[in-house]
Amino acid sequence: MQKVELIATATFGLESVVADEVRGLGYEDVKVDNGKVTFTADLSAIPRANMWLRTADRVRLKIGEFHATTFDELFEKTKALPWSDWIPEDAAFPVEGKSVKSTLFSVPDCQAIVKKAVVESLKKTYKREWFDEQGPLFKIEVALLKDVATLTIDTSGPGLHKRGYRGLIGTAPLKETMAAALILLSRWKPDRIFMDPFCGSGTIPIEAALIGQNIAPGMNREFVSESWPVIPKALWREARAETHDLAQYDRKLEIIGTDIDDEVLKVARRNAAEAGVDDQIHFQRMDVRDIRTKRKYGYLICNPPYGERLGDWKQVTRLYREMGQVFRSELDTWSYYIITSDEEFEQHFGRQATKKRKLYNGNIKVDYYQYFGPKPPRPAAQPASE
């Protein structure tokens, strides 16, 4: 089967998580760079990567890469790429671009040059002077970094965070891809109780349920490359069949989402139902100060309010102190993972994190504070029967 080079784009700080996911799909030729993970695979990787990657932003098909410091160089080298191998005669092929630390810094000019070069390449193949662009969409990107131009076509369409279940969004939402990354970074296992005491519209608990039952995040949505003639429909059918075969719908999970806002909890319940995991999550109205449980060795992952979101640092500081008191007294055997932009979080919380990781929630720099609890005791060995 035809080999392709794909780029899974990633939020800053999540590249290694995306790379682990790519390797988990069975692809070994993996290269990690800032903001992207590049890998080589056969054509079936386009539907499989789009359906399975939980933490990538989108999947791009790499058409070519070359050095360019002049518009002539950009034009000629773009024109020489095999565009007609992918783009049919009736396709729509808009061009977007970006330029970082490059001689060719004018993005609109670069976009126009690339568009003209692709048109000239297609004119030579299809023997025509004009393209109506009324057919399937092939969105081209020219990305210039330190005078190296990378030409790709987007295979995803809407970003991969758009799973399809979150039609109703609460305030200050966390992207589904980020929520999934927080869970994967925690190494949570589906046999352990899971809690989010600031669940909002339910994104973190829902992503935990999808991970816990091995439900592919993209199994029920469509992707722009499904309309591409070059990808056989059978590959999409096989990829979707695989998602159903590998889903563990019978696995029971214990996931709890709490919040103090009844209205946002209604949204969370609707979102969970839309995702098909409402029977795995218990949503409840509760203040974080009221958390009580006899369960041991659970996982708590949350995205609590922080100053940029609330605009009230005093209120946030008080909340973090209360969290620290409650977690130490009521969840002393649990592991907890907290994302916030407050650089003094540990001081307010009253305990230094076991591990800290820098991430970005949208444009806000945040840290992921990870507190590792004790491991549960191993079950006692059963005596041998006589």
mmCIF file of C-alpha atoms in Angstrom, residues 87-259:
data_model
loop_
_atom_site.group_PDB
_atom_site.id
_atom_site.type_symbol
_atom_site.label_atom_id
_atom_site.label_comp_id
_atom_site.label_asym_id
_atom_site.label_seq_id
_atom_site.Cartn_x
_atom_site.Cartn_y
_atom_site.Cartn_z
ATOM 1 C CA ILE A 87 -5.845 16.838 -5.656
ATOM 2 C CA PRO A 88 -8.527 15.923 -8.234
ATOM 3 C CA GLU A 89 -9.562 18.186 -11.097
ATOM 4 C CA ASP A 90 -12.700 19.532 -9.375
ATOM 5 C CA ALA A 91 -11.173 20.050 -5.908
ATOM 6 C CA ALA A 92 -11.256 23.209 -3.819
ATOM 7 C CA PHE A 93 -7.719 23.978 -2.626
ATOM 8 C CA PRO A 94 -7.452 27.165 -0.546
ATOM 9 C CA VAL A 95 -4.052 28.034 0.918
ATOM 10 C CA GLU A 96 -3.289 29.235 4.442
ATOM 11 C CA GLY A 97 0.128 30.012 5.839
ATOM 12 C CA LYS A 98 2.440 31.020 8.652
ATOM 13 C CA SER A 99 6.028 32.246 8.825
ATOM 14 C CA VAL A 100 8.420 32.214 11.787
ATOM 15 C CA LYS A 101 12.002 33.515 11.690
ATOM 16 C CA SER A 102 12.106 33.331 7.883
ATOM 17 C CA THR A 103 13.266 35.620 5.093
ATOM 18 C CA LEU A 104 9.851 35.242 3.439
ATOM 19 C CA PHE A 105 7.912 36.838 6.268
ATOM 20 C CA SER A 106 4.829 38.080 4.384
ATOM 21 C CA VAL A 107 2.251 35.335 4.881
ATOM 22 C CA PRO A 108 -0.282 36.717 2.334
ATOM 23 C CA ASP A 109 2.421 36.845 -0.342
ATOM 24 C CA CYS A 110 3.560 33.291 0.457
ATOM 25 C CA GLN A 111 -0.012 32.045 0.263
ATOM 26 C CA ALA A 112 -0.517 33.706 -3.119
ATOM 27 C CA ILE A 113 2.741 32.272 -4.501
ATOM 28 C CA VAL A 114 1.884 28.750 -3.332
ATOM 29 C CA LYS A 115 -1.640 28.994 -4.747
ATOM 30 C CA LYS A 116 -0.290 30.085 -8.129
ATOM 31 C CA ALA A 117 2.310 27.293 -8.106
ATOM 32 C CA VAL A 118 -0.265 24.598 -7.303
ATOM 33 C CA VAL A 119 -2.557 25.908 -10.064
ATOM 34 C CA GLU A 120 0.299 25.778 -12.571
ATOM 35 C CA SER A 121 1.138 22.230 -11.498
ATOM 36 C CA LEU A 122 -2.475 21.080 -11.872
ATOM 37 C CA LYS A 123 -2.893 22.884 -15.216
ATOM 38 C CA LYS A 124 -0.044 20.810 -16.598
ATOM 39 C CA THR A 125 -1.672 17.549 -15.441
ATOM 40 C CA TYR A 126 -5.318 18.255 -16.246
ATOM 41 C CA LYS A 127 -4.708 20.269 -19.450
ATOM 42 C CA ARG A 128 -7.021 23.139 -18.504
ATOM 43 C CA GLU A 129 -6.658 26.838 -17.721
ATOM 44 C CA TRP A 130 -9.340 27.262 -15.065
ATOM 45 C CA PHE A 131 -10.452 25.319 -11.966
ATOM 46 C CA ASP A 132 -13.965 25.843 -10.581
ATOM 47 C CA GLU A 133 -13.005 24.424 -7.156
ATOM 48 C CA GLN A 134 -16.505 23.109 -6.407
ATOM 49 C CA GLY A 135 -15.468 19.601 -5.330
ATOM 50 C CA PRO A 136 -13.880 18.050 -2.217
ATOM 51 C CA LEU A 137 -11.799 20.279 0.056
ATOM 52 C CA PHE A 138 -7.987 20.078 0.157
ATOM 53 C CA LYS A 139 -6.852 22.863 2.491
ATOM 54 C CA ILE A 140 -3.155 23.509 1.838
ATOM 55 C CA GLU A 141 -0.814 25.039 4.410
ATOM 56 C CA VAL A 142 2.583 26.594 3.720
ATOM 57 C CA ALA A 143 4.527 26.786 6.995
ATOM 58 C CA LEU A 144 7.871 28.588 6.949
ATOM 59 C CA LEU A 145 10.265 28.075 9.853
ATOM 60 C CA LYS A 146 13.837 29.382 9.642
ATOM 61 C CA ASP A 147 13.600 29.471 5.819
ATOM 62 C CA VAL A 148 12.364 25.887 5.537
ATOM 63 C CA ALA A 149 8.957 25.606 3.845
ATOM 64 C CA THR A 150 6.710 22.661 4.728
ATOM 65 C CA LEU A 151 3.719 22.080 2.421
ATOM 66 C CA THR A 152 0.848 20.030 3.843
ATOM 67 C CA ILE A 153 -2.837 19.275 3.257
ATOM 68 C CA ASP A 154 -5.223 19.056 6.211
ATOM 69 C CA THR A 155 -6.903 15.635 6.471
ATOM 70 C CA SER A 156 -9.050 16.359 9.538
ATOM 71 C CA GLY A 157 -11.337 19.301 8.814
ATOM 72 C CA PRO A 158 -12.626 20.653 12.140
ATOM 73 C CA GLY A 159 -9.976 20.165 14.850
ATOM 74 C CA LEU A 160 -9.720 16.766 16.495
ATOM 75 C CA HIS A 161 -10.906 18.265 19.802
ATOM 76 C CA LYS A 162 -14.368 18.444 18.222
ATOM 77 C CA ARG A 163 -15.528 14.980 19.215
ATOM 78 C CA GLY A 164 -19.163 15.857 18.560
ATOM 79 C CA TYR A 165 -20.536 15.474 22.079
ATOM 80 C CA ARG A 166 -20.026 18.994 23.384
ATOM 81 C CA GLY A 167 -22.719 21.049 21.707
ATOM 82 C CA LEU A 168 -23.329 22.980 24.900
ATOM 83 C CA ILE A 169 -20.306 24.551 26.542
ATOM 84 C CA GLY A 170 -19.972 25.942 30.049
ATOM 85 C CA THR A 171 -17.725 28.850 30.991
ATOM 86 C CA ALA A 172 -13.956 28.643 30.497
ATOM 87 C CA PRO A 173 -13.970 25.223 28.790
ATOM 88 C CA LEU A 174 -10.951 22.961 28.574
ATOM 89 C CA LYS A 175 -10.396 21.499 25.118
ATOM 90 C CA GLU A 176 -11.168 17.801 24.840
ATOM 91 C CA THR A 177 -7.639 17.126 23.576
ATOM 92 C CA MET A 178 -6.112 18.816 26.641
ATOM 93 C CA ALA A 179 -8.471 16.991 29.000
ATOM 94 C CA ALA A 180 -7.446 13.662 27.454
ATOM 95 C CA ALA A 181 -3.773 14.619 27.794
ATOM 96 C CA LEU A 182 -4.165 15.390 31.504
ATOM 97 C CA ILE A 183 -5.638 11.927 32.029
ATOM 98 C CA LEU A 184 -3.004 10.121 29.963
ATOM 99 C CA LEU A 185 -0.206 11.979 31.776
ATOM 100 C CA SER A 186 -1.635 10.849 35.123
ATOM 101 C CA ARG A 187 -1.361 7.148 34.154
ATOM 102 C CA TRP A 188 -4.862 6.581 35.553
ATOM 103 C CA LYS A 189 -6.054 2.990 35.288
ATOM 104 C CA PRO A 190 -9.753 2.236 34.650
ATOM 105 C CA ASP A 191 -9.986 0.021 37.747
ATOM 106 C CA ARG A 192 -9.370 3.045 40.015
ATOM 107 C CA ILE A 193 -12.036 5.513 41.132
ATOM 108 C CA PHE A 194 -11.785 8.869 39.317
ATOM 109 C CA MET A 195 -13.031 12.302 40.424
ATOM 110 C CA ASP A 196 -13.182 15.838 39.028
ATOM 111 C CA PRO A 197 -14.484 18.275 41.683
ATOM 112 C CA PHE A 198 -14.675 21.199 39.210
ATOM 113 C CA CYS A 199 -16.198 19.274 36.312
ATOM 114 C CA GLY A 200 -18.054 22.163 34.637
ATOM 115 C CA SER A 201 -19.536 20.903 31.373
ATOM 116 C CA GLY A 202 -18.028 17.473 32.023
ATOM 117 C CA THR A 203 -15.096 17.370 29.629
ATOM 118 C CA ILE A 204 -12.560 15.683 31.937
ATOM 119 C CA PRO A 205 -14.938 12.965 33.250
ATOM 120 C CA ILE A 206 -16.232 12.279 29.720
ATOM 121 C CA GLU A 207 -12.726 11.947 28.304
ATOM 122 C CA ALA A 208 -11.865 9.622 31.207
ATOM 123 C CA ALA A 209 -14.854 7.448 30.350
ATOM 124 C CA LEU A 210 -13.847 7.314 26.668
ATOM 125 C CA ILE A 211 -10.305 6.324 27.652
ATOM 126 C CA GLY A 212 -11.543 3.853 30.256
ATOM 127 C CA GLN A 213 -13.724 2.017 27.744
ATOM 128 C CA ASN A 214 -11.195 2.406 24.892
ATOM 129 C CA ILE A 215 -13.719 4.301 22.777
ATOM 130 C CA ALA A 216 -12.027 6.063 19.841
ATOM 131 C CA PRO A 217 -12.725 9.807 20.185
ATOM 132 C CA GLY A 218 -13.399 10.244 16.456
ATOM 133 C CA MET A 219 -15.480 7.147 15.811
ATOM 134 C CA ASN A 220 -18.752 9.058 15.401
ATOM 135 C CA ARG A 221 -17.620 12.138 13.475
ATOM 136 C CA GLU A 222 -16.696 12.885 9.888
ATOM 137 C CA PHE A 223 -13.375 14.057 8.467
ATOM 138 C CA VAL A 224 -12.674 16.191 5.418
ATOM 139 C CA SER A 225 -10.487 13.521 3.785
ATOM 140 C CA GLU A 226 -13.390 11.044 3.697
ATOM 141 C CA SER A 227 -14.407 12.799 0.464
ATOM 142 C CA TRP A 228 -10.973 12.400 -1.143
ATOM 143 C CA PRO A 229 -11.074 10.031 -4.155
ATOM 144 C CA VAL A 230 -7.504 8.865 -3.532
ATOM 145 C CA ILE A 231 -8.420 7.207 -0.204
ATOM 146 C CA PRO A 232 -10.533 4.084 -0.801
ATOM 147 C CA LYS A 233 -13.845 4.089 1.066
ATOM 148 C CA ALA A 234 -12.971 0.594 2.291
ATOM 149 C CA LEU A 235 -10.168 2.046 4.432
ATOM 150 C CA TRP A 236 -12.650 4.292 6.244
ATOM 151 C CA ARG A 237 -15.047 1.372 6.756
ATOM 152 C CA GLU A 238 -12.242 -0.799 8.113
ATOM 153 C CA ALA A 239 -11.030 1.942 10.460
ATOM 154 C CA ARG A 240 -14.528 2.477 11.849
ATOM 155 C CA ALA A 241 -15.061 -1.260 12.239
ATOM 156 C CA GLU A 242 -11.811 -1.399 14.223
ATOM 157 C CA THR A 243 -13.055 1.302 16.625
ATOM 158 C CA HIS A 244 -16.179 -0.747 17.358
ATOM 159 C CA ASP A 245 -14.254 -4.002 17.694
ATOM 160 C CA LEU A 246 -11.785 -2.546 20.211
ATOM 161 C CA ALA A 247 -14.279 -0.562 22.331
ATOM 162 C CA GLN A 248 -14.839 -2.113 25.771
ATOM 163 C CA TYR A 249 -18.411 -1.055 26.374
ATOM 164 C CA ASP A 250 -18.902 -3.670 29.102
ATOM 165 C CA ARG A 251 -16.067 -2.381 31.282
ATOM 166 C CA LYS A 252 -17.571 -0.716 34.363
ATOM 167 C CA LEU A 253 -16.020 2.526 35.528
ATOM 168 C CA GLU A 254 -16.379 4.600 38.671
ATOM 169 C CA ILE A 255 -16.162 8.243 37.605
ATOM 170 C CA ILE A 256 -17.506 11.179 39.613
ATOM 171 C CA GLY A 257 -17.939 14.765 38.444
ATOM 172 C CA THR A 258 -18.989 17.479 40.894
ATOM 173 C CA ASP A 259 -19.576 21.209 40.630
#
